[in-house]
Short mmCIF file of C-alpha atoms and ligand atoms in Angstrom, two decimals:
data_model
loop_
_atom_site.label_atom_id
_atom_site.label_comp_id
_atom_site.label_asym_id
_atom_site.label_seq_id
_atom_site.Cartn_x
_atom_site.Cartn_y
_atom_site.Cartn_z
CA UNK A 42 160.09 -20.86 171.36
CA UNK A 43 159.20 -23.34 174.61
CA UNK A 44 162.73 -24.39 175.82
CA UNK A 45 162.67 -27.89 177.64
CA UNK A 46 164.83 -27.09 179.92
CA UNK A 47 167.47 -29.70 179.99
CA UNK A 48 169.34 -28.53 183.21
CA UNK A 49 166.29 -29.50 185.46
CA UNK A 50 167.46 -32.66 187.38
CA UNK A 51 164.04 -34.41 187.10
CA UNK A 52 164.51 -33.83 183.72
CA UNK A 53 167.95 -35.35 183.22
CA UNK A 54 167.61 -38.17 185.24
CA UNK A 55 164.20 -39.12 183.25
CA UNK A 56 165.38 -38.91 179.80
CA UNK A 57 168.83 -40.84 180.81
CA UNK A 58 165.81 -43.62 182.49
CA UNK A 59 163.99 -43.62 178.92
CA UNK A 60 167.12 -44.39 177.19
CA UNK A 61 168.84 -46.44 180.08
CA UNK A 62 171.58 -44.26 179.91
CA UNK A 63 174.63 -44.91 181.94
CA UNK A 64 177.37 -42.24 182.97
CA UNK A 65 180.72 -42.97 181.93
CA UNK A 66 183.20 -42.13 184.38
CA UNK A 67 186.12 -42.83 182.10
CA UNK A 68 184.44 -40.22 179.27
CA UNK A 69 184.51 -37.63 182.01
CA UNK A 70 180.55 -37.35 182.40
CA UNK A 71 179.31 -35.07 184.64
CA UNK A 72 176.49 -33.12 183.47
CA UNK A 73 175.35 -29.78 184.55
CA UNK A 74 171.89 -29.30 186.26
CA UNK A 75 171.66 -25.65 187.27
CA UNK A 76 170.23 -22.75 184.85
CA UNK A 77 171.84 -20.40 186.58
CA UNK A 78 175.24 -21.46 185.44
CA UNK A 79 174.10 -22.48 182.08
CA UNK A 80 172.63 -18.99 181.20
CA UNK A 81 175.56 -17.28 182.75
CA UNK A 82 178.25 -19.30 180.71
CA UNK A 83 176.23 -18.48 177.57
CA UNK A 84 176.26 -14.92 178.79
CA UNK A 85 179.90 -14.78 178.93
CA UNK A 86 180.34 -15.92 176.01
CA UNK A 87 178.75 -13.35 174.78
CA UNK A 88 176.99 -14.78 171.66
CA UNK A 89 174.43 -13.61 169.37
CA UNK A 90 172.42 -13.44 166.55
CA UNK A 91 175.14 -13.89 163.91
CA UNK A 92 177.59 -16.34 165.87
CA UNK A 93 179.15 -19.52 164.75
CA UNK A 94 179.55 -21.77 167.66
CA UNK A 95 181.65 -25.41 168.30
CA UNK A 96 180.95 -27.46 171.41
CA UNK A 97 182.66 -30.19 172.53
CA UNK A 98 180.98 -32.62 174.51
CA UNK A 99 177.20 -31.36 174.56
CA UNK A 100 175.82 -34.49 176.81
CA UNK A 101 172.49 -34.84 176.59
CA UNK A 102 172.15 -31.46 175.40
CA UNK A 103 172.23 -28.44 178.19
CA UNK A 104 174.63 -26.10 176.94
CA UNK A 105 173.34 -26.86 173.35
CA UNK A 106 170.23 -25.72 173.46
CA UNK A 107 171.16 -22.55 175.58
CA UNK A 108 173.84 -21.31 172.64
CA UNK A 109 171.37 -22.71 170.03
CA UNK A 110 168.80 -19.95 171.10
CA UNK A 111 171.37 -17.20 170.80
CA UNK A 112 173.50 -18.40 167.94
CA UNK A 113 173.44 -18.60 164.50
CA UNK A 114 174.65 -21.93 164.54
CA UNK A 115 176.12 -24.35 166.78
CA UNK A 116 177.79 -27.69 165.53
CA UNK A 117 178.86 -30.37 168.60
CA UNK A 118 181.15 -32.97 168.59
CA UNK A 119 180.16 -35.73 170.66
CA UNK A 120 182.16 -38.81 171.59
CA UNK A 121 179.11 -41.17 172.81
CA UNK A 122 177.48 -42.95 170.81
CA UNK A 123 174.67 -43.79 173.44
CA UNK A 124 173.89 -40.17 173.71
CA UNK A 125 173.09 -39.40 170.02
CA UNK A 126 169.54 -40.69 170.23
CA UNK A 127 169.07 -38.68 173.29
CA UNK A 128 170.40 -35.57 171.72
CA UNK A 129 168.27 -36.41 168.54
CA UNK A 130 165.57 -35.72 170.84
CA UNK A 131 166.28 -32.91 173.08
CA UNK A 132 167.64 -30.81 170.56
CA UNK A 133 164.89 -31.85 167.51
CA UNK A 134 163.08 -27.91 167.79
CA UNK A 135 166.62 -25.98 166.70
CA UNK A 136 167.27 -25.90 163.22
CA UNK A 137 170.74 -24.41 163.57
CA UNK A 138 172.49 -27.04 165.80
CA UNK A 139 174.51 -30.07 164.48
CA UNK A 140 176.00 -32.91 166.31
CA UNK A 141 178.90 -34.65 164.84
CA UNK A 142 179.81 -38.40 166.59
CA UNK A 143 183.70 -38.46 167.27
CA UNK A 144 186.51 -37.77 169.58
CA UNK A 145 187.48 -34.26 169.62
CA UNK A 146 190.71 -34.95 169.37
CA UNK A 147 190.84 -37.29 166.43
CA UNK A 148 188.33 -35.22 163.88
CA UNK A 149 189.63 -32.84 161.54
CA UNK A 150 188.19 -29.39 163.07
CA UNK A 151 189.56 -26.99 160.18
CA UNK A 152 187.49 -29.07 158.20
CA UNK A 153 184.55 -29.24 160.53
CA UNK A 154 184.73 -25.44 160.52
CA UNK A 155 185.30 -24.80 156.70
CA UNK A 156 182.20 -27.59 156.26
CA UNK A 157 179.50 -27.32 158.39
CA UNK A 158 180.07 -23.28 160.39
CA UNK A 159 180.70 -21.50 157.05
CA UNK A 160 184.42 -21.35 157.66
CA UNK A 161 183.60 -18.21 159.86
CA UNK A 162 185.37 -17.38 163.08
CA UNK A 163 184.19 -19.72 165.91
CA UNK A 164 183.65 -19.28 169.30
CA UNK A 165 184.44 -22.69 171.15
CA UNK A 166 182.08 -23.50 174.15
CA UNK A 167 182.31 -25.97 176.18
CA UNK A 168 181.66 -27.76 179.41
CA UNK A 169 184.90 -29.73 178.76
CA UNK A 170 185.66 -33.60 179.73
CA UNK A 171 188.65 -33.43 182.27
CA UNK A 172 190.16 -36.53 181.51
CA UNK A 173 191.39 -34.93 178.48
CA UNK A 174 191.60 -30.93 179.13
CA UNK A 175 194.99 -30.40 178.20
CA UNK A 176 195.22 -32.10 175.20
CA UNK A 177 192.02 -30.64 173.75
CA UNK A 178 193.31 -27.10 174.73
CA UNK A 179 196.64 -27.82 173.32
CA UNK A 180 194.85 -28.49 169.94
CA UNK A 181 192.29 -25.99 170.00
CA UNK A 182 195.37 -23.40 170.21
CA UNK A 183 198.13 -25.32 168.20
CA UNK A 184 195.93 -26.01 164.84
CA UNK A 185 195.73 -22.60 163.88
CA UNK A 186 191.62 -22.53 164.00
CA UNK A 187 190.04 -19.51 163.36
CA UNK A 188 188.90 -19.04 166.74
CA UNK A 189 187.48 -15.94 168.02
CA UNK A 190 187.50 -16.97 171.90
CA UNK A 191 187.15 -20.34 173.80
CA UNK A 192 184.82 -20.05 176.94
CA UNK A 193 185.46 -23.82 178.84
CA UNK A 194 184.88 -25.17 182.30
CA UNK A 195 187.67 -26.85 183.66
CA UNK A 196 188.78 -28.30 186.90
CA UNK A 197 189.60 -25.54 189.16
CA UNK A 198 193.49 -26.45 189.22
CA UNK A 199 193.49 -26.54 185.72
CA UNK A 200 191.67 -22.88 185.29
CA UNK A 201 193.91 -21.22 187.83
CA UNK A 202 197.46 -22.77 185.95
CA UNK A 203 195.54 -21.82 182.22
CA UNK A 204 195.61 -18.33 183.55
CA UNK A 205 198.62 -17.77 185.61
CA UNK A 206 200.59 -14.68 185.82
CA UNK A 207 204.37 -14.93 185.79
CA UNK A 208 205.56 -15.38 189.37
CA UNK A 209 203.39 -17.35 191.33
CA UNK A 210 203.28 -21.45 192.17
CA UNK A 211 200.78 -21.86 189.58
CA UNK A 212 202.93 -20.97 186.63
CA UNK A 213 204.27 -23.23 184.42
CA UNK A 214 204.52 -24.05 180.99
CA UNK A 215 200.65 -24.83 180.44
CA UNK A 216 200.52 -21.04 181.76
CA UNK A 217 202.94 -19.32 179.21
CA UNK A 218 201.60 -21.58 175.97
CA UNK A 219 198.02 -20.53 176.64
CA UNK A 220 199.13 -16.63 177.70
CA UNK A 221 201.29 -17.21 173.90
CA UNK A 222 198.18 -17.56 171.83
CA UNK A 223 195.70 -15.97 174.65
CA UNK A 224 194.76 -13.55 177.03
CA UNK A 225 192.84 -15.90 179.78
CA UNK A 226 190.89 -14.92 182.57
CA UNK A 227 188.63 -16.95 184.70
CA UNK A 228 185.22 -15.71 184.90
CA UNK A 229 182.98 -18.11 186.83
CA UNK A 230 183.83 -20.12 189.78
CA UNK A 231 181.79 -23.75 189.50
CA UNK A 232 180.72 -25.72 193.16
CA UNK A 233 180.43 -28.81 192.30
CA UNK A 234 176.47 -29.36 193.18
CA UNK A 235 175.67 -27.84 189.61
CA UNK A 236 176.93 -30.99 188.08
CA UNK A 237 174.80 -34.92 187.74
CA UNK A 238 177.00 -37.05 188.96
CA UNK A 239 178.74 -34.78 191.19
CA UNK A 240 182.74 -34.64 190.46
CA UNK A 241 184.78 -34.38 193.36
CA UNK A 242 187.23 -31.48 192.33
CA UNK A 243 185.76 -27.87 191.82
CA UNK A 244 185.59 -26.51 188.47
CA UNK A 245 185.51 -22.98 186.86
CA UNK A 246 184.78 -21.50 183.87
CA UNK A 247 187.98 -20.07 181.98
CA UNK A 248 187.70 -17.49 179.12
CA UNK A 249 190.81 -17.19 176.36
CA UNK A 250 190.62 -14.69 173.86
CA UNK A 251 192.46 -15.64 171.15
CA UNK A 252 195.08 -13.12 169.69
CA UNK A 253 194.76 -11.98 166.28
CA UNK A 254 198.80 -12.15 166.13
CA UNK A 255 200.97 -13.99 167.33
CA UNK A 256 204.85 -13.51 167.38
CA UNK A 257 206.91 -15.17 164.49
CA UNK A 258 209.08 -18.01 166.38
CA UNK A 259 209.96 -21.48 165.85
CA UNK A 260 207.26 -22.62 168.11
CA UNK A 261 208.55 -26.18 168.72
CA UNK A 262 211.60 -24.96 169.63
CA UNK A 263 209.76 -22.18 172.53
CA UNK A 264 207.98 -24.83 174.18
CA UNK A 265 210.56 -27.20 173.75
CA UNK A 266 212.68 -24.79 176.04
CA UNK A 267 209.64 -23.39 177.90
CA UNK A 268 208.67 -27.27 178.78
CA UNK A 269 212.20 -27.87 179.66
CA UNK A 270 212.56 -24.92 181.78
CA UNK A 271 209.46 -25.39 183.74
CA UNK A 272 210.35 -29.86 184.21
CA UNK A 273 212.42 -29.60 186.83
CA UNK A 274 211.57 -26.95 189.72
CA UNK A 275 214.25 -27.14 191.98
CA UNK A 276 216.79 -26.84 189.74
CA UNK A 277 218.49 -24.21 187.90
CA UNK A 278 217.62 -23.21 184.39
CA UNK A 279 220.93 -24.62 183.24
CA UNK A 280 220.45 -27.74 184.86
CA UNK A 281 216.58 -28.23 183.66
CA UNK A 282 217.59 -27.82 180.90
CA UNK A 283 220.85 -29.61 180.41
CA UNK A 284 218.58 -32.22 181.44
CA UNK A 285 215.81 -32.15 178.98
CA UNK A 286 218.97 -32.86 176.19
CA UNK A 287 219.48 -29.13 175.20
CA UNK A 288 223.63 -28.85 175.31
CA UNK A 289 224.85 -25.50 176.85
CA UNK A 290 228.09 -24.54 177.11
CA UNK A 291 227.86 -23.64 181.23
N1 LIG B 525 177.89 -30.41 177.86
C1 LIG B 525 177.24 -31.37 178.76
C2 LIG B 525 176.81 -30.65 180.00
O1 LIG B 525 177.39 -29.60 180.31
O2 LIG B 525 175.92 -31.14 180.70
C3 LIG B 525 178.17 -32.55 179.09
C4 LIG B 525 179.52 -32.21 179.62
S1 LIG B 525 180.44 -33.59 180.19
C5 LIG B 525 181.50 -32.81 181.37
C6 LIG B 525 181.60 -33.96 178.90
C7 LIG B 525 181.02 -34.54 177.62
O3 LIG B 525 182.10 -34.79 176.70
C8 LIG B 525 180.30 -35.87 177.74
O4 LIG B 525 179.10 -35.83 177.02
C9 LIG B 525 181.25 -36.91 177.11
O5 LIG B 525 180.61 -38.03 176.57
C10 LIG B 525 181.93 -36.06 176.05
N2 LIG B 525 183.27 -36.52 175.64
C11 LIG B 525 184.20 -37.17 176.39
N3 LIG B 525 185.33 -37.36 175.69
C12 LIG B 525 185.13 -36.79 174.47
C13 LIG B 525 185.95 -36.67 173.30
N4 LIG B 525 187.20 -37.16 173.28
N5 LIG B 525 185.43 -36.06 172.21
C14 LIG B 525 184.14 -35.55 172.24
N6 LIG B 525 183.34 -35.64 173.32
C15 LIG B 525 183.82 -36.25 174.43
#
């Protein structure tokens, strides 16, 4: 099958003129324009033949059409409505891709899984929105999904706090609630020239494999006290958390 390639930048910037498509700062738009990266985040991933994939965000298509050639199926939840039409055209050839219109954080993705990826474990892709990272990561982990792995590019920052070890600047609570549910690692670092418009932080591409078990706590309560803990730097434990309401006898 003829792939259009939707990463070429003459490409992109003609099929956003034919709609008169606008980037949306505020939706975190920055669309990637480099095979290279595309291919090798696919790669990663490692997906084939009998894969069930989610996307968030697929854009005007790029990373869609790359996991829609190795998948089995990839379903996409998009948050523009401006970009359906494109995507409605881009991604017409696969059979096995679906886009959904709604905010990832609002739709009901145990649903979306049981529904329309046979309620098979998923592996989450995603060239992720940044505005909004760390509350889509929160509930990708939190909702109990049956998610095999979630391969994401993130701001750079972000990537290197996801998947701190214990011990260095960078780790803090977003650190030990991904590192509960995950093992991360980041696998690809991102300039920023791969991307339409250009975004003026670097990015990387973070991998979490999800554990299969996880230990049998009162959750809240952890990162309650892991939150807590981690608020208030220059303080003592006791203090932080004296602070953050919980009472202990000093
Ligand atoms: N996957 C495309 C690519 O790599 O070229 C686009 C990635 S772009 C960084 C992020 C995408 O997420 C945009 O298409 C944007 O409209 C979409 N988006 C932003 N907020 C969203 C949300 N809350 N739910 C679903 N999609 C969202």
């Amino acid at each position: 099958m003829e792939t259009k390639r939707l990463y070429s930048p003459k490409y992109v910037k003609e099929i956003l003129a034919k709609y008169g498509f606008e980037f949306s700062k505020s939706l975190g738009q920055n669309f990637l324009i480099d095979g290279n990266i595309v291919r090798k985040i696919v790669e990663k991933a490692n997906i084939g033949p009998e894969d069930y994939v989610l996307e968030i965000g697929p854009g005007i298509g790029t990373l869609t059409e790359e996991l829609a050639l190795k998948a089995k199926k990839v379903v996409a939840i998009e948050l523009d409505k401006d970009l359906l039409p494109i995507l409605d055209e881009t991604l017409s050839q696969y059979e096995n891709v679906e886009i959904i219109h709604g905010d990832v954080l609002k739709v009901d993705l145990k649903k979306i899984i049981e529904e329309k990826l046979d309620n098979k474990r998923v592996k989450l892709v995603a060239n992720l929105p940044y505005y909004v990272t760390t509350p889509i990561i929160t509930k990708l982990l939190e909702s109990d999904l049956n998610l095999d792995s979630i391969i994401v590019m993130v701001q750079k920052e972000v990537a290197e706090r996801m998947g701190a070890k214990a011990g260095g600047k960078e780790y803090g609570s977003l650190s030990v609630f991904v590192s509960f549910f995950s093992q991360a690692e980041i696998i690809i670092n991102v300039p920023k020239t791969v991307f339409m418009p250009q975004p003026k932080v670097d990015s990387a591409v973070i991998k979490l494999d999800i554990k299969k078990e996880l230990p049998d706590i009162d959750r809240d309560k952890f990162f309650k006290v892991v939150k807590a803990a981690f608020s208030k730097r220059r303080k003592t434990l006791l203090n932080a958390l004296s602070s953050y309401g919980f009472n202990i006898d000093k």
